[in-house]
Coordinates of C-alpha atoms in Angstrom, one line a residue:
X1 CA 49.3 78.1 161.2
X2 CA 46.4 80.1 162.6
X3 CA 48.3 80.7 165.9
X4 CA 51.3 81.8 163.8
X5 CA 49.2 84.3 161.9
X6 CA 47.6 85.6 165.1
X7 CA 51.0 86.1 166.6
X8 CA 52.3 87.9 163.6
X9 CA 49.3 90.2 163.6
X10 CA 49.7 90.9 167.4
X11 CA 53.4 91.6 166.9
X12 CA 52.7 94.0 164.0
X13 CA 50.3 95.9 166.2
X14 CA 52.9 96.0 169.0
X15 CA 55.6 97.3 166.7
X16 CA 53.3 100.0 165.2
X17 CA 51.9 101.3 168.5
X18 CA 54.9 101.0 170.8
X19 CA 57.1 102.7 168.2
X20 CA 55.3 105.9 169.1
X21 CA 55.9 105.6 172.8
X22 CA 58.2 108.3 174.1
X23 CA 61.7 107.1 174.9
X24 CA 61.3 108.4 178.5
X25 CA 58.9 105.7 179.4
X26 CA 61.7 103.1 179.2
X27 CA 62.9 104.5 182.4
X28 CA 59.5 104.3 184.0
X29 CA 57.9 106.8 186.3
X30 CA 60.0 105.7 189.1
X31 CA 63.5 106.8 190.1
X32 CA 63.0 104.7 193.2
X33 CA 59.4 105.6 194.0
X34 CA 58.0 105.2 197.5
X35 CA 55.8 102.3 198.4
X36 CA 52.1 103.1 198.8
X37 CA 50.6 102.8 202.3
X38 CA 47.2 102.0 200.7
X39 CA 46.0 99.0 198.8
X40 CA 47.7 98.2 195.6
X41 CA 46.9 95.6 192.9
X42 CA 49.6 94.2 190.7
X43 CA 49.1 92.0 187.6
X44 CA 51.8 89.3 187.2
X45 CA 52.0 87.3 184.0
X46 CA 54.0 84.1 183.1
X47 CA 53.9 81.1 180.8
X48 CA 54.4 77.5 181.8
X49 CA 52.8 74.2 182.7
X50 CA 50.5 73.3 185.6
X51 CA 53.2 72.6 188.1
X52 CA 54.7 76.1 187.5
X53 CA 51.3 77.7 187.9
X54 CA 50.8 76.0 191.3
X55 CA 54.3 76.9 192.6
X56 CA 53.9 80.5 191.5
X57 CA 50.5 80.8 193.1
X58 CA 52.0 79.5 196.4
X59 CA 54.8 82.1 196.1
X60 CA 52.2 84.9 195.4
X61 CA 50.3 83.9 198.6
X62 CA 53.5 84.0 200.6
X63 CA 54.3 87.5 199.2
X64 CA 50.8 88.8 200.0
X65 CA 51.1 87.5 203.6
X66 CA 54.3 89.5 204.0
X67 CA 52.8 92.6 202.2
X68 CA 49.1 92.5 203.1
X69 CA 48.3 95.8 201.3
X70 CA 49.5 94.4 197.9
X71 CA 47.2 92.0 196.0
X72 CA 48.9 90.1 193.1
X73 CA 46.7 88.9 190.3
X74 CA 48.2 86.0 188.4
X75 CA 47.7 85.7 184.6
X76 CA 49.3 82.5 183.1
X77 CA 49.2 80.9 179.7
X78 CA 51.0 78.4 177.5
X79 CA 54.0 79.6 175.5
X80 CA 52.2 80.3 172.2
X81 CA 49.2 82.1 173.6
X82 CA 51.4 84.0 176.0
X83 CA 53.2 86.0 173.4
X84 CA 50.0 86.7 171.5
X85 CA 48.4 88.1 174.6
X86 CA 51.4 90.1 175.8
X87 CA 51.8 91.8 172.4
X88 CA 48.2 92.8 172.3
X89 CA 48.1 94.1 175.9
X90 CA 51.3 96.1 175.5
X91 CA 50.0 97.6 172.2
X92 CA 46.8 98.6 174.0
X93 CA 48.7 100.2 176.9
X94 CA 47.3 97.6 179.2
X95 CA 50.4 95.5 180.0
X96 CA 50.7 93.5 183.2
X97 CA 52.9 95.1 185.9
X98 CA 55.3 92.2 186.2
X99 CA 56.2 90.2 183.1
X100 CA 58.0 86.9 182.7
X101 CA 60.2 87.7 179.7
X102 CA 62.3 85.6 177.3
X103 CA 65.7 86.5 175.9
X104 CA 64.5 86.3 172.3
X105 CA 62.0 89.2 172.9
X106 CA 63.7 91.3 175.5
X107 CA 65.3 93.8 173.1
X108 CA 62.1 94.0 171.0
X109 CA 60.1 95.2 174.0
X110 CA 62.8 97.2 175.7
X111 CA 63.9 99.2 172.8
X112 CA 60.3 100.3 172.1
X113 CA 59.9 101.7 175.5
X114 CA 57.7 99.0 176.9
X115 CA 59.9 97.9 179.8
X116 CA 61.1 99.7 182.9
X117 CA 64.9 100.2 183.5
X118 CA 65.2 98.2 186.8
X119 CA 68.1 100.4 187.8
X120 CA 65.5 103.1 188.6
X121 CA 64.1 101.0 191.4
X122 CA 67.2 99.9 193.3
X123 CA 65.7 101.1 196.5
X124 CA 63.3 98.1 196.4
X125 CA 65.2 95.6 194.3
X126 CA 68.5 94.2 195.6
X127 CA 70.7 92.6 193.0
X128 CA 73.8 92.3 195.2
X129 CA 73.9 88.5 195.1
X130 CA 73.9 88.2 191.3
X131 CA 77.0 87.6 189.3
X132 CA 77.8 90.6 187.2
X133 CA 77.9 88.4 184.1
X134 CA 74.5 87.1 184.9
X135 CA 73.0 90.6 185.3
X136 CA 74.6 91.6 182.0
X137 CA 72.3 89.1 180.2
X138 CA 69.4 91.4 180.9
X139 CA 71.1 94.7 180.1
X140 CA 70.9 96.8 177.0
X141 CA 73.0 99.9 176.6
X142 CA 73.5 100.2 180.4
X143 CA 69.9 99.8 181.3
X144 CA 68.6 96.7 183.2
X145 CA 65.4 95.6 181.4
X146 CA 65.4 92.1 182.7
X147 CA 66.4 90.4 185.9
X148 CA 67.6 86.8 185.2
X149 CA 65.5 84.3 187.0
X150 CA 67.4 81.1 186.3
X151 CA 70.7 80.4 184.5
X152 CA 71.8 77.8 182.1
X153 CA 74.8 77.1 180.1
X154 CA 75.2 75.0 176.9
X155 CA 76.6 71.5 177.5
X156 CA 77.2 68.1 176.1
X157 CA 75.3 65.3 177.7
X158 CA 76.6 61.7 177.5
X159 CA 74.7 58.5 178.1
X160 CA 77.2 56.6 180.3
X161 CA 75.1 53.4 180.3
X162 CA 75.4 53.2 176.5
X163 CA 79.1 53.9 176.5
X164 CA 79.6 51.2 179.1
X165 CA 77.5 48.7 177.1
X166 CA 79.7 49.3 174.0
X167 CA 82.9 49.4 176.2
X168 CA 83.8 52.9 175.0
X169 CA 85.5 55.1 177.5
X170 CA 83.9 58.4 178.6
X171 CA 85.9 61.2 176.9
X172 CA 87.9 63.6 179.1
X173 CA 86.0 66.9 178.7
X174 CA 89.0 68.8 180.0
X175 CA 91.0 68.0 176.9
X176 CA 88.7 66.8 174.1
X177 CA 88.3 68.5 170.7
X178 CA 85.5 68.6 168.1
X179 CA 87.4 66.0 166.1
X180 CA 87.5 63.8 169.2
X181 CA 83.7 64.0 169.5
X182 CA 83.4 63.0 165.8
X183 CA 85.7 60.0 166.4
X184 CA 84.0 58.7 169.5
X185 CA 80.6 59.2 167.8
X186 CA 81.7 57.0 164.9
X187 CA 82.8 54.4 167.4
X188 CA 79.3 54.4 169.0
X189 CA 77.5 54.3 165.7
X190 CA 79.6 51.3 164.6
X191 CA 78.9 49.5 167.8
X192 CA 75.2 50.5 167.7
X193 CA 74.7 48.6 164.4
X194 CA 72.2 51.1 162.9
X195 CA 69.9 51.4 166.0
X196 CA 72.1 53.7 168.1
X197 CA 74.3 56.5 166.8
X198 CA 77.0 58.5 168.3
X199 CA 76.0 62.2 168.3
X200 CA 72.7 64.0 168.1
X201 CA 73.4 66.6 165.4
X202 CA 73.6 70.2 166.6
X203 CA 71.8 73.1 164.8
X204 CA 68.3 71.9 165.2
X205 CA 67.3 72.7 168.8
X206 CA 68.5 76.4 169.3
X207 CA 71.3 78.7 168.5
X208 CA 73.3 78.0 171.7
X209 CA 75.8 75.7 169.9
X210 CA 76.4 78.2 167.2
X211 CA 77.1 80.9 169.8
X212 CA 79.7 78.7 171.4
X213 CA 81.2 77.8 168.0
X214 CA 81.5 81.5 167.2
X215 CA 83.0 82.3 170.6
X216 CA 85.6 79.6 170.4
X217 CA 86.7 81.2 167.1
X218 CA 87.0 84.6 168.7
X219 CA 83.8 85.9 167.2
X220 CA 80.1 86.3 168.0
X221 CA 76.8 85.9 166.4
X222 CA 75.8 89.6 166.8
X223 CA 78.0 92.6 167.4
X224 CA 77.2 95.3 170.0
X225 CA 75.1 97.2 167.5
X226 CA 73.0 94.2 166.7
X227 CA 74.4 93.4 163.3
X228 CA 75.0 89.7 162.3
X229 CA 78.7 89.4 162.9
X230 CA 79.8 85.8 162.7
X231 CA 82.6 85.5 160.2
X232 CA 81.5 83.6 157.0
X233 CA 84.4 81.2 157.3
X234 CA 83.4 80.3 160.9
X235 CA 79.8 79.7 159.9
X236 CA 80.9 77.7 156.9
X237 CA 83.0 75.4 159.2
X238 CA 80.0 75.0 161.5
X239 CA 77.8 73.7 158.6
X240 CA 80.6 71.6 157.3
X241 CA 81.0 69.9 160.7
X242 CA 77.3 69.1 160.8
X243 CA 77.5 67.6 157.3
X244 CA 80.6 65.6 158.2
X245 CA 79.1 64.2 161.4
X246 CA 76.3 62.7 159.2
X247 CA 78.4 61.6 156.3
X248 CA 80.9 59.9 158.5
X249 CA 78.2 58.1 160.4
X250 CA 78.8 59.8 163.8
X251 CA 75.4 61.4 163.6
X252 CA 72.1 59.7 162.5
X253 CA 71.0 59.9 158.8
X254 CA 69.4 63.3 158.0
X255 CA 65.9 61.8 158.0
X256 CA 66.3 60.5 161.6
X257 CA 67.9 63.8 162.7
X258 CA 64.9 65.8 161.4
X259 CA 62.4 63.4 162.8
X260 CA 63.9 63.6 166.3
X261 CA 64.4 67.3 166.1
X262 CA 60.7 67.8 165.3
X263 CA 59.5 66.4 168.6
X264 CA 59.6 67.5 172.2
X265 CA 62.7 67.4 174.4
X266 CA 61.6 64.0 175.8
X267 CA 61.4 62.7 172.2
X268 CA 64.9 63.9 171.2
X269 CA 67.6 61.5 170.1
X270 CA 69.3 61.5 173.5
X271 CA 66.1 61.2 175.5
X272 CA 65.1 58.1 173.4
X273 CA 68.6 56.6 173.6
X274 CA 69.1 56.9 169.9
X275 CA 72.4 58.7 170.4
X276 CA 75.0 58.5 173.2
X277 CA 75.9 62.2 173.0
X278 CA 73.8 65.3 172.5
X279 CA 73.8 69.0 173.0
X280 CA 71.6 70.6 175.6
X281 CA 71.3 73.3 178.2
X282 CA 72.5 71.9 181.6
X283 CA 69.0 72.6 183.1
X284 CA 67.5 70.1 180.7
X285 CA 69.3 67.2 182.3
X286 CA 66.4 66.2 184.6
X287 CA 63.9 66.0 181.7
X288 CA 66.4 64.1 179.5
X289 CA 67.3 61.6 182.3
X290 CA 63.6 60.9 183.1
X291 CA 62.8 60.2 179.5
X292 CA 65.9 58.2 178.9
X293 CA 65.7 56.0 182.0
X294 CA 69.5 55.8 181.9
X295 CA 72.4 57.5 183.5
X296 CA 73.3 60.8 181.8
X297 CA 76.3 63.0 182.6
X298 CA 77.0 66.6 181.7
X299 CA 80.3 67.3 179.9
X300 CA 81.9 70.6 178.9
X301 CA 81.7 71.1 175.1
X302 CA 84.6 70.0 173.0
X303 CA 87.4 72.6 173.0
X304 CA 85.7 74.8 175.7
X305 CA 87.9 73.9 178.6
X306 CA 90.6 75.9 176.8
X307 CA 88.5 78.5 174.9
X308 CA 86.1 79.4 177.7
X309 CA 83.4 80.4 175.2
X310 CA 80.6 79.1 177.5
X311 CA 78.2 81.8 178.8
X312 CA 75.3 82.2 181.0
X313 CA 71.9 82.0 179.3
X314 CA 69.0 83.1 181.4
X315 CA 66.1 80.6 181.4
X316 CA 63.9 83.7 181.5
X317 CA 63.7 87.2 183.0
X318 CA 61.6 89.2 185.4
X319 CA 60.6 92.5 183.8
X320 CA 58.4 95.4 184.8
X321 CA 56.1 97.3 182.4
X322 CA 57.2 100.9 181.8
X323 CA 53.6 101.8 182.1
X324 CA 53.1 100.3 185.5
X325 CA 51.3 102.6 187.9
X326 CA 53.1 100.9 190.8
X327 CA 56.7 100.4 189.8
X328 CA 58.0 100.4 193.4
X329 CA 55.6 97.6 194.4
X330 CA 56.4 95.7 191.2
X331 CA 60.1 96.0 192.0
X332 CA 59.4 94.8 195.5
X333 CA 57.7 91.7 194.1
X334 CA 60.8 91.0 191.9
X335 CA 63.0 91.4 194.9
X336 CA 60.9 88.8 196.7
X337 CA 61.0 86.4 193.8
X338 CA 64.7 86.8 193.4
X339 CA 66.0 87.0 197.0
X340 CA 63.5 85.3 199.4
X341 CA 64.7 81.9 200.6
X342 CA 61.2 80.7 201.3
X343 CA 60.0 81.6 197.8
X344 CA 63.1 79.8 196.4
X345 CA 62.2 76.6 198.3
X346 CA 58.9 76.6 196.6
X347 CA 60.1 77.3 193.1
X348 CA 63.4 75.3 193.4
X349 CA 64.6 74.9 189.8
X350 CA 61.3 75.1 188.0
X351 CA 62.5 78.2 186.2
X352 CA 66.1 77.0 186.0
X353 CA 69.1 77.0 188.4
X354 CA 68.7 80.3 190.4
X355 CA 70.7 83.2 189.1
X356 CA 71.1 84.5 192.7
X357 CA 74.2 82.7 194.0
X358 CA 73.1 82.8 197.7
X359 CA 69.7 81.3 196.8
X360 CA 71.4 78.6 194.7
X361 CA 73.4 77.6 197.8
X362 CA 70.3 77.7 200.0
X363 CA 68.3 75.2 198.0
X364 CA 71.1 72.9 197.1
X365 CA 70.2 70.2 199.7
X366 CA 66.6 70.2 198.4
X367 CA 67.4 69.4 194.8
X368 CA 67.0 66.1 193.0
X369 CA 70.3 64.5 192.0
X370 CA 70.0 65.6 188.3
X371 CA 69.0 69.2 189.3
X372 CA 72.0 69.2 191.6
X373 CA 74.2 68.0 188.8
X374 CA 72.9 70.9 186.7
X375 CA 73.7 73.4 189.4
X376 CA 77.2 71.9 190.0
X377 CA 77.9 72.2 186.3
X378 CA 77.0 75.8 186.4
X379 CA 79.3 76.4 189.4
X380 CA 82.2 74.6 187.9
X381 CA 82.5 76.0 184.4
X382 CA 84.4 79.1 183.4
X383 CA 82.2 81.5 181.4
X384 CA 82.9 84.4 179.1
X385 CA 80.9 87.6 178.9
X386 CA 77.4 86.9 177.7
X387 CA 76.7 87.5 174.0
X388 CA 74.7 90.5 173.0
X389 CA 71.0 90.2 173.8
X390 CA 69.2 88.9 170.7
X391 CA 68.6 92.2 168.7
X392 CA 65.1 93.4 167.7
X393 CA 64.0 91.4 164.7
X394 CA 66.4 88.4 165.3
X395 CA 64.0 86.2 167.2
X396 CA 63.8 84.2 163.9
X397 CA 67.4 83.0 164.3
X398 CA 66.5 79.5 165.4
X399 CA 64.0 79.0 162.6
X400 CA 66.5 80.2 160.0
X401 CA 69.3 78.1 161.4
X402 CA 67.3 74.9 161.4
X403 CA 66.2 75.5 157.8
X404 CA 69.7 76.0 156.5
X405 CA 71.2 73.2 158.6
X406 CA 68.6 70.9 157.0
X407 CA 69.5 72.1 153.5
X408 CA 73.2 71.2 154.2
X409 CA 72.4 67.8 155.6
X410 CA 70.2 66.9 152.6
X411 CA 72.8 68.3 150.2
X412 CA 70.4 71.0 148.9
X413 CA 73.1 73.6 149.7
X414 CA 76.8 73.6 150.2
X415 CA 78.1 74.8 153.6
X416 CA 79.5 78.0 152.1
X417 CA 76.2 78.8 150.3
X418 CA 74.2 78.1 153.5
X419 CA 76.4 80.3 155.5
X420 CA 75.9 83.3 153.1
X421 CA 72.1 82.7 152.9
X422 CA 71.8 82.4 156.7
X423 CA 73.6 85.6 157.3
X424 CA 71.7 87.5 154.6
X425 CA 68.3 86.3 155.8
X426 CA 68.9 87.0 159.5
X427 CA 70.4 90.4 158.8
X428 CA 67.4 91.3 156.6
X429 CA 65.0 90.5 159.5
X430 CA 67.1 92.7 161.8
X431 CA 67.1 95.6 159.3
X432 CA 63.4 95.2 158.8
X433 CA 62.7 95.7 162.5
X434 CA 64.6 98.9 162.7

């Protein structure tokens, strides 16, 4: 609770102070500025665990050897303290030069003039090996505020060992439907006898499944202007499907679903072999497989082989502060992080399957089998244009979705009422941030 209050305070400070920044600073000082011949110090901040810190420090050392006049000072934290610190430093006009940025916060920082339009530094940043749809995930109104680091796509993961144990065939993900998933889930639950269920309920990990559900219906969660746009009937069907999975026995009872959703990824229903099917990002396969100890396989989501609503989701972005005194050198560091094969061989898939297609190919032979499966999945699926970047104020979407999904599962709200409440609450947060 204390951390949450601190974060809210820091965010309030950020919103107040950066709102007064001139719009011009969103394009930086740069226009493709020249590199300095003298010594330059860059501050580079990221979140992550110890292994990521070690790998990133190795990459920094490699960059400094190739650019001896540039010193890079790393600043790393865990997820929670990272955002508190970033909000405070940005508000104080003391932001790091290079920032590891998350999709949930990209618009909030960019639209208040805190991030550089990377298009202004194309002289030093080459994005030619990036898929256009991947680059679009970090663009807002034609300006590139984030360079995608790694890419993921929403998927279904199946425990093939459990299916073999219960003699249930693996569904054909080129033809199956949401109703097929419900039916096979009921088969697994019946065979599992109350200790194993068919399907890990969606709606409790993130909004990726809802984005796909909206896309398959021809809609989207947000429109181009950042307004909540998912049609009420589509959202009602989503909540109804969650309820029907639980009522029909395809998914665990609500109490089990909430318990599993409250833990880490390694404590989820799929990771603990409590369900045979689950929803995940393809890049989570390695963690899930290690925790499960069984053979897991990525499948296309039901209905998506025909609808092609899948999309690229960046694991994170590289961004540059609009107030950086060295935008050219910061862009050069981004170029190194994104395009250098030696750097890629150090980072591998720690930050996701590389968004750079050439780099992805270059490290393929160095990947673990599960990481390679994640990369192969990304190469094989057909994707739509990415959904609109989460609008300013809507970083609460996952919290709101979980709460209303829980209300539906416990029969505290009908699906239609939950759909209306979800939309109203999320839109109110977006409006409040404007």
